[in-house]
Amino acid sequence: MVRIRRWAPFSEKDLLLSQGERDVLRALASIGSGDIEQASRVSGIPKSTIASIIESLASKGLVRVERRTRYLYRATGEGLESLRGFPEEILLSILSARGGEAPLSEVEILMGSERASIAIAWARRRGWIEIRGDRVIMTGSGSLEKYREFIARASDGVYQDEAGLSSEEIQELVRRKMIVREEKRDILFEVTEKGYEVLKGLGDVHVVSRISRDIVSGIVGNMIIRPYNVEAEPREIYPAYKHFYVDFLEMLRDIMLSLGFDEIDDSLVVPELWNFDILYQAQDHPAREIHDILVADSPPADLTHYRDLLERVSREHSSGWGYSFDTGTSSRLIMRSQTTAATIRYLYTHREPPVRAFIIGRVFRSDVIDAKHLPEFHQMDGVAMEHGMSLRRLLGILSQITRALGFREVLFKPGYFPFTEPSVEGYVWIEGLGYVEIFGAGLFRPEVLRMTGLEHNVGAWGMGVDRLAMAYLAISDIRELYSPLIDRLRWHRVASYKAIP
Amino acid sequence: MPVIRLSLSRIRSLLGRDLGERDLEKLLMRLKSEVEGYSEGYVEVEVNSDRLDMMISEGVVRSLKGLLGIEVGLPIYRYRDSWIELEVSEVPQRRYIAMAVVRNINNSEGFIEELIQFQEKLHVTIGRRRRKVAIGIHDLSKIDSKICVYRELESDEKLVPLGYGRAMRVDEMIAETEQGRLYGSISIRDGKLPGIICGDKIISVPPVINSELTRVTRSTRDLLIDVTGTDLGYVEKTLEILSTTLAESSSERVIERVSIRAPWGSGATPRGELRRIIVGRGYISEILDVGGISILDITRSLLSMRLGVGEILGDDVEVIVPPYRIDISGPIDVVEDIAMAMDLNSIEPEPLAAVLPGRPSMATHIRRRLRDIMIGLGFTEVYRHVLVSREVLEILGYNSYLAIKNPVSSEMSAARPSIIPSILDTLKSSQHAPKPVRVFEIGEVVVRDPGVYTGWRTGLYLAAGVLDDSVSFEDIQAPLFSLIRTLGLRPRTASAEYPVFIRGRSAYIYADSHHVGVVGEIRLEMLRRMGIGFPAAVFELDLLRLLEAIKNPKSRRS
């Protein structure tokens, strides 16, 4: 990750330097001017680092810099060979030994034909020999000492201005591939007036960037705190989020708890006894077919503990619906398709009023998967059993719940559910959607009460929670409630609960 | 719930009044029906399946008349004997039949269309898709014999099926007609189907198709209705609904009874029986609680719902129920009708008395605490489904789980026995988000438990996962230990193998010596098979066990 420079100057006038910059300026001032080599040496800072510090000081006008390119010459392997004598010098010594002349062929044999031709060419150029016919004749002499001395120095590298040779002479050596030329970029610095002034003014002040414990406890003496570019943006980080749908369910939970309802819990896998039979839904009712419920791939439940209940259920179904009740169907395991399976089971073990209970839980249906439907979703079911439970009181509870949810009014309509009579549907007005049914409710039928073993009327209601959540959270696709995408979770604005008029 | 399409002009003409759309909607709401929409002179209504008599304009108008005061109390039908006699043989595969005649119907524009719809809706609902009950409607004038017989047909007997231009053998009809293919197998026994024959002509092959001979047309005036099925009660109830509702379309309201001689007895149908139910004023008050409902109020309400009032003895009212109200079986059903007549929105809801706040469940208690701690540790909360892919469970090494027999999709074909599969699925979808990805979920799982009467226990687990460019065991162990300590327990991990974790990087979790979960780094081949390109580490806790640990701190053992 790239760190953006955050340190900023107070103003144009105050050139607040970092400790590092100050140290370098002081070092440079000790020699006044020089090149980068010298700067590095005197400051003890490596050349690679000090170059940028010098540039920074230059941008503040404290140092003048000049960039120059110098040529450096280095001896090649060939060049180092010639330290023992240039080819044309060797030719002269051969000729001298033969009294000043020799046949060409002999020279070629002694020097090798290639070297011989180089030697002859250069010796001729220098005016040291003549070729007459097939004989090489010495006509003059000379020394190439200064060349050799240069090459020797060039084994370490020699700058042009320290060469001691003319440019033509150097070019000659380059042409003969005895030396190579390298380009060297160099920075020359010179401390300015302003630089000296600033140094004088800084004195012994310690410039603080990151504040450390020492600084807080006052160990460091005289100091100035560098300002920070508070307007630049920081790196991006993310908080951990609570899930928005779980928050919604918690809100519903709190509403029901505040209205005096105890929360209950139950299994997701139930025998049809609880999901249908005790709720007086006929065993050949279309809703119980395999295309409406999710059937568990598991042996049936062991209902021996519920023998008495089964007898009651069987009797009610046979006399009321007029068919022969099948206990096998009763014990078949399914994923519960309504949370009423949980509330009725709770009442089975809590038969004395007053009982106020609710559950917010998952239910399962064999449903298509699209923007409005899922095979697994949430429902809320509630029951109230008390002396004097009536339709009117039930309507009162329902009005209270809808008001607590934020709806100003609820429209009641007669409804039909297999296990309640009278039955009611409740509609609320949602902007953009019109009247939306949010719950179904009613008093449990006498058959249901008899089967469960209850002697008091029970008001019951059920609500599809996912749809309500979608209206609240302005979500149009039910699948978003269970999304696996963490980015969506990170960016969801928790404060986006719609206030529903 | 069934949605039917009714002609607005038919409704208005049967009603004798020009009812506006808003008023129609409001009235239908009071009858448990909801208007879904309008289209070119038609209204789409969602009718509650307990009011099958309202699946046609005649039935709807009968009810509307009561609410509007146009015609109140019991609808009156005139019963006569028909000259048709029905002889019934043994038809084991579809035992029961009943027939009726309705005279002089008002067969105006749109009637036949609605009649067909009525028939089909009844087939789908009470008929259980024709298995339990099937209906045939015939033009009586095309029947020239007094005697009709219901018996098994031979496969070579012939008829011209309704809508086909030529005579076919019965077995040909089953194979070649659409209805034959759809319904031919419902009531077949040794290759034989039941048939209704009048004179020497087959008029119907229930539940498959009628004969072209008795087709109902615009010129039909008298209807012969047949209902066959596997349950006598349902067959007769269906006939009551049909005969009384269709009789509403004739000004004379004449229903002719067909005499029947059958293995189960002799008589004539439809019986047109009026049931009587005694309802007490006290009972009505108790249920509705509308503060002193008078006998007069009760009577008015009953009459507006087209119910009859018989004797009134003190506080008891004898309610007379017409034969088509098969949804009314006891006093409570009558009370509901009274509530409907009263308009629920006119009842002042009783305000809820102030009470103590309710208690959250144990699961909620523990979930709330853990949620806050996990957020504090920097883990983002996820919420997924309990149903997961069976295939994924197998890949991850889970072999004990509850499978679904009829899953909707392979993605939701089993109940998760652990939240780890959901966490990994979440990490897969989120792996390209800014790192590190740290998530947790608290949710239900379904675990095998032979000690429970269903064989399965629903548990509450917490699982958390970390995914990053590079992940170490400590990256998941540190927050885990922190969580357990924050709950006031002592954490410990003991090396143990677990299918989804890398060998040597897998452990059981103990909180105060209670075994509460597992932790480890995910196996590389499983990451690859799940399509996760980064290393991940996960822990999972059984919250009920954790709760036990909190409640029963065991003494420190070394």
PDB file of C-alpha atoms in Angstrom, chain A residues 238-243 245-247 249-250 253-254 257-263 265-269 271 274 284-286 289-291 293-298 301-303 306 321-322 333 335 345 356 362 364-369 374-376 378 389-393 395-397 399-400 410-416 421-425 427 443 445-447 457 481-487 489-490, chain B residues 1 28-34 48-50 124-125 128-129 132 231 234 283 285-290 327 329 332-333 335-336 339-340 344-345 347-353 355-361 363-364 367-368 371-372 375 378-387 390 402-409 412 415-416 425-426 429-430 433-434 436-441 443-444 446 453-454 456 458:
ATOM      1  CA  TYR A 238     -14.337  -1.217   7.759  1.00  0.00           C
ATOM      2  CA  PRO A 239     -16.126  -1.894  11.033  1.00  0.00           C
ATOM      3  CA  ALA A 240     -17.668  -5.257  11.743  1.00  0.00           C
ATOM      4  CA  TYR A 241     -21.419  -5.050  11.111  1.00  0.00           C
ATOM      5  CA  LYS A 242     -24.383  -6.634  12.748  1.00  0.00           C
ATOM      6  CA  HIS A 243     -26.605  -8.255  10.148  1.00  0.00           C
ATOM      7  CA  TYR A 245     -32.056  -8.777   9.011  1.00  0.00           C
ATOM      8  CA  VAL A 246     -31.078 -10.148  12.411  1.00  0.00           C
ATOM      9  CA  ASP A 247     -31.441  -6.576  13.718  1.00  0.00           C
ATOM     10  CA  LEU A 249     -35.870  -9.775  13.891  1.00  0.00           C
ATOM     11  CA  GLU A 250     -34.493  -8.497  17.186  1.00  0.00           C
ATOM     12  CA  ARG A 253     -38.737  -9.677  19.276  1.00  0.00           C
ATOM     13  CA  ASP A 254     -38.409  -6.623  21.509  1.00  0.00           C
ATOM     14  CA  LEU A 257     -41.566  -8.846  24.661  1.00  0.00           C
ATOM     15  CA  SER A 258     -42.595  -5.315  25.558  1.00  0.00           C
ATOM     16  CA  LEU A 259     -46.245  -6.230  24.958  1.00  0.00           C
ATOM     17  CA  GLY A 260     -45.927  -8.927  27.578  1.00  0.00           C
ATOM     18  CA  PHE A 261     -45.402 -12.005  25.399  1.00  0.00           C
ATOM     19  CA  ASP A 262     -42.935 -14.726  26.420  1.00  0.00           C
ATOM     20  CA  GLU A 263     -40.673 -16.044  23.715  1.00  0.00           C
ATOM     21  CA  ASP A 265     -38.615 -22.065  20.882  1.00  0.00           C
ATOM     22  CA  ASP A 266     -39.214 -25.320  19.074  1.00  0.00           C
ATOM     23  CA  SER A 267     -37.722 -27.858  16.724  1.00  0.00           C
ATOM     24  CA  LEU A 268     -37.484 -27.257  12.978  1.00  0.00           C
ATOM     25  CA  VAL A 269     -38.256 -30.928  12.283  1.00  0.00           C
ATOM     26  CA  PRO A 271     -44.156 -34.832  12.931  1.00  0.00           C
ATOM     27  CA  TRP A 274     -48.123 -30.807  15.393  1.00  0.00           C
ATOM     28  CA  ASP A 284     -56.276 -35.270   2.516  1.00  0.00           C
ATOM     29  CA  HIS A 285     -56.100 -31.489   2.454  1.00  0.00           C
ATOM     30  CA  PRO A 286     -54.226 -30.259  -0.638  1.00  0.00           C
ATOM     31  CA  GLU A 289     -49.371 -32.843  -0.352  1.00  0.00           C
ATOM     32  CA  ILE A 290     -45.751 -33.393  -1.145  1.00  0.00           C
ATOM     33  CA  HIS A 291     -45.665 -30.380  -3.408  1.00  0.00           C
ATOM     34  CA  ILE A 293     -44.290 -29.242   2.275  1.00  0.00           C
ATOM     35  CA  LEU A 294     -40.698 -30.414   2.561  1.00  0.00           C
ATOM     36  CA  VAL A 295     -40.637 -34.018   3.701  1.00  0.00           C
ATOM     37  CA  ALA A 296     -37.747 -35.268   5.822  1.00  0.00           C
ATOM     38  CA  ASP A 297     -35.862 -38.292   4.591  1.00  0.00           C
ATOM     39  CA  SER A 298     -36.039 -40.047   7.935  1.00  0.00           C
ATOM     40  CA  ALA A 301     -41.416 -40.051  14.806  1.00  0.00           C
ATOM     41  CA  ASP A 302     -42.052 -42.234  17.824  1.00  0.00           C
ATOM     42  CA  LEU A 303     -45.422 -40.998  19.102  1.00  0.00           C
ATOM     43  CA  TYR A 306     -48.522 -38.942  22.722  1.00  0.00           C
ATOM     44  CA  TRP A 321     -64.094 -34.500   8.611  1.00  0.00           C
ATOM     45  CA  GLY A 322     -65.694 -37.861   8.150  1.00  0.00           C
ATOM     46  CA  LEU A 333     -41.507 -36.111   9.742  1.00  0.00           C
ATOM     47  CA  MET A 335     -39.715 -29.470   8.108  1.00  0.00           C
ATOM     48  CA  ARG A 345     -47.252 -27.538  21.158  1.00  0.00           C
ATOM     49  CA  ARG A 356     -49.046 -15.093  26.240  1.00  0.00           C
ATOM     50  CA  ARG A 362     -37.891 -20.458  10.349  1.00  0.00           C
ATOM     51  CA  PHE A 364     -40.152 -24.414   5.202  1.00  0.00           C
ATOM     52  CA  ARG A 365     -42.345 -24.905   2.129  1.00  0.00           C
ATOM     53  CA  SER A 366     -41.934 -26.435  -1.249  1.00  0.00           C
ATOM     54  CA  ASP A 367     -41.924 -23.097  -3.034  1.00  0.00           C
ATOM     55  CA  VAL A 368     -40.276 -21.734  -6.161  1.00  0.00           C
ATOM     56  CA  ILE A 369     -37.175 -19.636  -5.670  1.00  0.00           C
ATOM     57  CA  LEU A 374     -38.034 -18.985  -0.942  1.00  0.00           C
ATOM     58  CA  PRO A 375     -38.430 -22.544   0.382  1.00  0.00           C
ATOM     59  CA  GLU A 376     -37.123 -21.326   3.731  1.00  0.00           C
ATOM     60  CA  HIS A 378     -39.433 -16.659   8.682  1.00  0.00           C
ATOM     61  CA  MET A 389     -60.514 -14.045  25.351  1.00  0.00           C
ATOM     62  CA  SER A 390     -62.848 -12.917  22.580  1.00  0.00           C
ATOM     63  CA  LEU A 391     -62.742 -11.681  19.033  1.00  0.00           C
ATOM     64  CA  ARG A 392     -62.774  -8.139  20.277  1.00  0.00           C
ATOM     65  CA  ARG A 393     -59.824  -8.713  22.565  1.00  0.00           C
ATOM     66  CA  LEU A 395     -58.545  -7.429  17.549  1.00  0.00           C
ATOM     67  CA  GLY A 396     -57.202  -5.315  20.393  1.00  0.00           C
ATOM     68  CA  ILE A 397     -53.980  -7.316  20.590  1.00  0.00           C
ATOM     69  CA  SER A 399     -54.142  -3.389  16.757  1.00  0.00           C
ATOM     70  CA  GLN A 400     -51.535  -2.966  19.472  1.00  0.00           C
ATOM     71  CA  VAL A 410     -55.052  -1.705  10.495  1.00  0.00           C
ATOM     72  CA  LEU A 411     -57.954  -2.858   8.321  1.00  0.00           C
ATOM     73  CA  PHE A 412     -59.613  -6.099   9.359  1.00  0.00           C
ATOM     74  CA  LYS A 413     -61.238  -8.477   6.949  1.00  0.00           C
ATOM     75  CA  PRO A 414     -62.906 -11.834   7.575  1.00  0.00           C
ATOM     76  CA  GLY A 415     -60.593 -14.651   6.626  1.00  0.00           C
ATOM     77  CA  TYR A 416     -60.376 -18.375   6.584  1.00  0.00           C
ATOM     78  CA  GLU A 421     -63.039 -19.597  13.593  1.00  0.00           C
ATOM     79  CA  PRO A 422     -63.828 -16.744  13.445  1.00  0.00           C
ATOM     80  CA  SER A 423     -60.833 -15.783  11.339  1.00  0.00           C
ATOM     81  CA  VAL A 424     -59.486 -12.413  10.473  1.00  0.00           C
ATOM     82  CA  GLU A 425     -56.915 -10.943   8.093  1.00  0.00           C
ATOM     83  CA  TYR A 427     -54.082  -5.178   6.250  1.00  0.00           C
ATOM     84  CA  LEU A 443     -59.766 -17.879  17.729  1.00  0.00           C
ATOM     85  CA  ARG A 445     -61.634 -23.749  16.661  1.00  0.00           C
ATOM     86  CA  PRO A 446     -63.392 -25.772  19.399  1.00  0.00           C
ATOM     87  CA  GLU A 447     -62.004 -28.929  17.764  1.00  0.00           C
ATOM     88  CA  ASN A 457     -60.484 -19.600  24.224  1.00  0.00           C
ATOM     89  CA  LEU A 481     -32.127 -11.052   3.376  1.00  0.00           C
ATOM     90  CA  TYR A 482     -29.886 -14.132   3.373  1.00  0.00           C
ATOM     91  CA  SER A 483     -27.111 -12.801   1.147  1.00  0.00           C
ATOM     92  CA  PRO A 484     -23.613 -14.332   1.404  1.00  0.00           C
ATOM     93  CA  LEU A 485     -21.886 -11.252   0.015  1.00  0.00           C
ATOM     94  CA  ILE A 486     -19.900  -9.576   2.736  1.00  0.00           C
ATOM     95  CA  ASP A 487     -19.525  -6.358   0.762  1.00  0.00           C
ATOM     96  CA  LEU A 489     -23.229  -6.481   4.496  1.00  0.00           C
ATOM     97  CA  ARG A 490     -20.431  -4.017   4.990  1.00  0.00           C
TER      98      ARG A 490
ATOM     99  CA  MET B   1     -56.750 -19.591  -2.792  1.00  0.00           C
ATOM    100  CA  LEU B  28     -66.507  -8.673  -1.165  1.00  0.00           C
ATOM    101  CA  MET B  29     -63.930  -7.912   1.557  1.00  0.00           C
ATOM    102  CA  ARG B  30     -66.636  -8.510   4.113  1.00  0.00           C
ATOM    103  CA  LEU B  31     -67.288 -11.871   2.499  1.00  0.00           C
ATOM    104  CA  LYS B  32     -63.645 -12.958   2.861  1.00  0.00           C
ATOM    105  CA  SER B  33     -62.988 -12.273  -0.802  1.00  0.00           C
ATOM    106  CA  GLU B  34     -60.523  -9.872  -2.306  1.00  0.00           C
ATOM    107  CA  ASN B  48     -61.789 -18.091   0.090  1.00  0.00           C
ATOM    108  CA  SER B  49     -61.866 -21.821  -0.362  1.00  0.00           C
ATOM    109  CA  ASP B  50     -64.399 -22.290   2.376  1.00  0.00           C
ATOM    110  CA  VAL B 124     -59.629 -28.450  -7.960  1.00  0.00           C
ATOM    111  CA  THR B 125     -60.769 -27.683  -4.422  1.00  0.00           C
ATOM    112  CA  ARG B 128     -59.150 -32.822  -4.939  1.00  0.00           C
ATOM    113  CA  ARG B 129     -58.378 -32.573  -8.646  1.00  0.00           C
ATOM    114  CA  LYS B 132     -62.586 -37.182  -4.672  1.00  0.00           C
ATOM    115  CA  ASP B 231     -67.011 -40.103  -0.637  1.00  0.00           C
ATOM    116  CA  TYR B 234     -68.648 -34.904  -0.353  1.00  0.00           C
ATOM    117  CA  TYR B 283     -71.899 -17.780  23.533  1.00  0.00           C
ATOM    118  CA  SER B 285     -71.213 -12.435  23.342  1.00  0.00           C
ATOM    119  CA  GLU B 286     -68.352 -14.433  24.778  1.00  0.00           C
ATOM    120  CA  ILE B 287     -66.710 -14.910  21.425  1.00  0.00           C
ATOM    121  CA  LEU B 288     -67.311 -11.494  19.948  1.00  0.00           C
ATOM    122  CA  ASP B 289     -67.458  -9.469  23.159  1.00  0.00           C
ATOM    123  CA  VAL B 290     -69.182  -6.514  21.554  1.00  0.00           C
ATOM    124  CA  ASP B 327     -68.536 -24.603   5.740  1.00  0.00           C
ATOM    125  CA  SER B 329     -70.668 -27.248  10.957  1.00  0.00           C
ATOM    126  CA  ILE B 332     -68.736 -21.215  16.134  1.00  0.00           C
ATOM    127  CA  ASP B 333     -69.169 -21.032  12.364  1.00  0.00           C
ATOM    128  CA  VAL B 335     -70.757 -16.770  15.189  1.00  0.00           C
ATOM    129  CA  GLU B 336     -68.190 -16.012  12.505  1.00  0.00           C
ATOM    130  CA  ALA B 339     -69.081 -11.175  12.932  1.00  0.00           C
ATOM    131  CA  MET B 340     -68.821 -10.858   9.159  1.00  0.00           C
ATOM    132  CA  LEU B 344     -65.114  -6.259  11.786  1.00  0.00           C
ATOM    133  CA  ASN B 345     -63.853  -2.729  11.416  1.00  0.00           C
ATOM    134  CA  ILE B 347     -65.857  -3.422  16.391  1.00  0.00           C
ATOM    135  CA  GLU B 348     -63.911  -1.299  18.832  1.00  0.00           C
ATOM    136  CA  PRO B 349     -60.757  -3.302  19.591  1.00  0.00           C
ATOM    137  CA  GLU B 350     -60.212  -3.827  23.287  1.00  0.00           C
ATOM    138  CA  PRO B 351     -56.986  -2.131  24.334  1.00  0.00           C
ATOM    139  CA  LEU B 352     -54.352  -4.398  25.803  1.00  0.00           C
ATOM    140  CA  ALA B 353     -53.959  -4.187  29.547  1.00  0.00           C
ATOM    141  CA  VAL B 355     -48.421  -6.083  31.645  1.00  0.00           C
ATOM    142  CA  LEU B 356     -44.951  -7.040  32.696  1.00  0.00           C
ATOM    143  CA  PRO B 357     -42.546  -7.464  29.796  1.00  0.00           C
ATOM    144  CA  GLY B 358     -42.219 -11.004  28.501  1.00  0.00           C
ATOM    145  CA  ARG B 359     -39.158 -13.184  28.906  1.00  0.00           C
ATOM    146  CA  PRO B 360     -36.891 -13.844  25.964  1.00  0.00           C
ATOM    147  CA  SER B 361     -36.035 -17.465  25.234  1.00  0.00           C
ATOM    148  CA  ALA B 363     -31.527 -18.954  22.848  1.00  0.00           C
ATOM    149  CA  THR B 364     -32.140 -15.213  22.523  1.00  0.00           C
ATOM    150  CA  ARG B 367     -27.378 -15.114  21.158  1.00  0.00           C
ATOM    151  CA  ARG B 368     -27.477 -11.443  22.172  1.00  0.00           C
ATOM    152  CA  ARG B 371     -23.352 -11.357  19.042  1.00  0.00           C
ATOM    153  CA  ASP B 372     -21.995  -8.306  20.782  1.00  0.00           C
ATOM    154  CA  ILE B 375     -18.788  -7.775  16.731  1.00  0.00           C
ATOM    155  CA  GLY B 378     -14.201  -7.485  14.566  1.00  0.00           C
ATOM    156  CA  PHE B 379     -16.323 -10.242  12.982  1.00  0.00           C
ATOM    157  CA  THR B 380     -19.163  -9.214  10.686  1.00  0.00           C
ATOM    158  CA  GLU B 381     -22.443 -11.024  11.201  1.00  0.00           C
ATOM    159  CA  VAL B 382     -23.952 -13.200   8.461  1.00  0.00           C
ATOM    160  CA  TYR B 383     -27.366 -14.867   8.358  1.00  0.00           C
ATOM    161  CA  ARG B 384     -27.921 -17.837   6.045  1.00  0.00           C
ATOM    162  CA  HIS B 385     -30.383 -20.638   5.499  1.00  0.00           C
ATOM    163  CA  VAL B 386     -30.620 -23.858   7.452  1.00  0.00           C
ATOM    164  CA  LEU B 387     -31.153 -25.746   4.182  1.00  0.00           C
ATOM    165  CA  ARG B 390     -26.275 -32.070   0.176  1.00  0.00           C
ATOM    166  CA  LEU B 402     -31.204 -34.775   7.604  1.00  0.00           C
ATOM    167  CA  ALA B 403     -31.876 -34.933   3.875  1.00  0.00           C
ATOM    168  CA  ILE B 404     -35.025 -33.600   2.252  1.00  0.00           C
ATOM    169  CA  LYS B 405     -37.033 -36.131   0.218  1.00  0.00           C
ATOM    170  CA  ASN B 406     -38.508 -33.559  -2.160  1.00  0.00           C
ATOM    171  CA  PRO B 407     -36.103 -30.626  -2.293  1.00  0.00           C
ATOM    172  CA  VAL B 408     -36.921 -27.613  -4.427  1.00  0.00           C
ATOM    173  CA  SER B 409     -33.319 -27.278  -5.578  1.00  0.00           C
ATOM    174  CA  MET B 412     -31.349 -26.587  -0.490  1.00  0.00           C
ATOM    175  CA  ALA B 415     -30.668 -29.433   6.799  1.00  0.00           C
ATOM    176  CA  ARG B 416     -27.203 -28.339   7.949  1.00  0.00           C
ATOM    177  CA  ASP B 425     -20.178 -20.660   1.376  1.00  0.00           C
ATOM    178  CA  THR B 426     -20.123 -17.102   2.677  1.00  0.00           C
ATOM    179  CA  SER B 429     -18.815 -15.406  -2.153  1.00  0.00           C
ATOM    180  CA  SER B 430     -16.828 -12.820  -0.241  1.00  0.00           C
ATOM    181  CA  ALA B 433     -13.706  -8.374  -0.696  1.00  0.00           C
ATOM    182  CA  PRO B 434     -10.996  -6.324   1.108  1.00  0.00           C
ATOM    183  CA  PRO B 436      -9.105  -9.957   6.003  1.00  0.00           C
ATOM    184  CA  VAL B 437     -12.630 -11.345   5.706  1.00  0.00           C
ATOM    185  CA  ARG B 438     -13.930 -12.153   9.176  1.00  0.00           C
ATOM    186  CA  VAL B 439     -17.479 -13.421   9.560  1.00  0.00           C
ATOM    187  CA  PHE B 440     -19.667 -15.220  12.077  1.00  0.00           C
ATOM    188  CA  GLU B 441     -23.138 -16.669  12.193  1.00  0.00           C
ATOM    189  CA  GLY B 443     -28.096 -20.032  13.869  1.00  0.00           C
ATOM    190  CA  GLU B 444     -29.942 -23.320  13.977  1.00  0.00           C
ATOM    191  CA  VAL B 446     -30.340 -30.110  12.837  1.00  0.00           C
ATOM    192  CA  TYR B 453     -38.726 -38.734  19.746  1.00  0.00           C
ATOM    193  CA  THR B 454     -38.256 -37.482  16.197  1.00  0.00           C
ATOM    194  CA  TRP B 456     -33.393 -35.169  15.471  1.00  0.00           C
ATOM    195  CA  THR B 458     -32.502 -28.633  16.659  1.00  0.00           C
TER     196      THR B 458
END
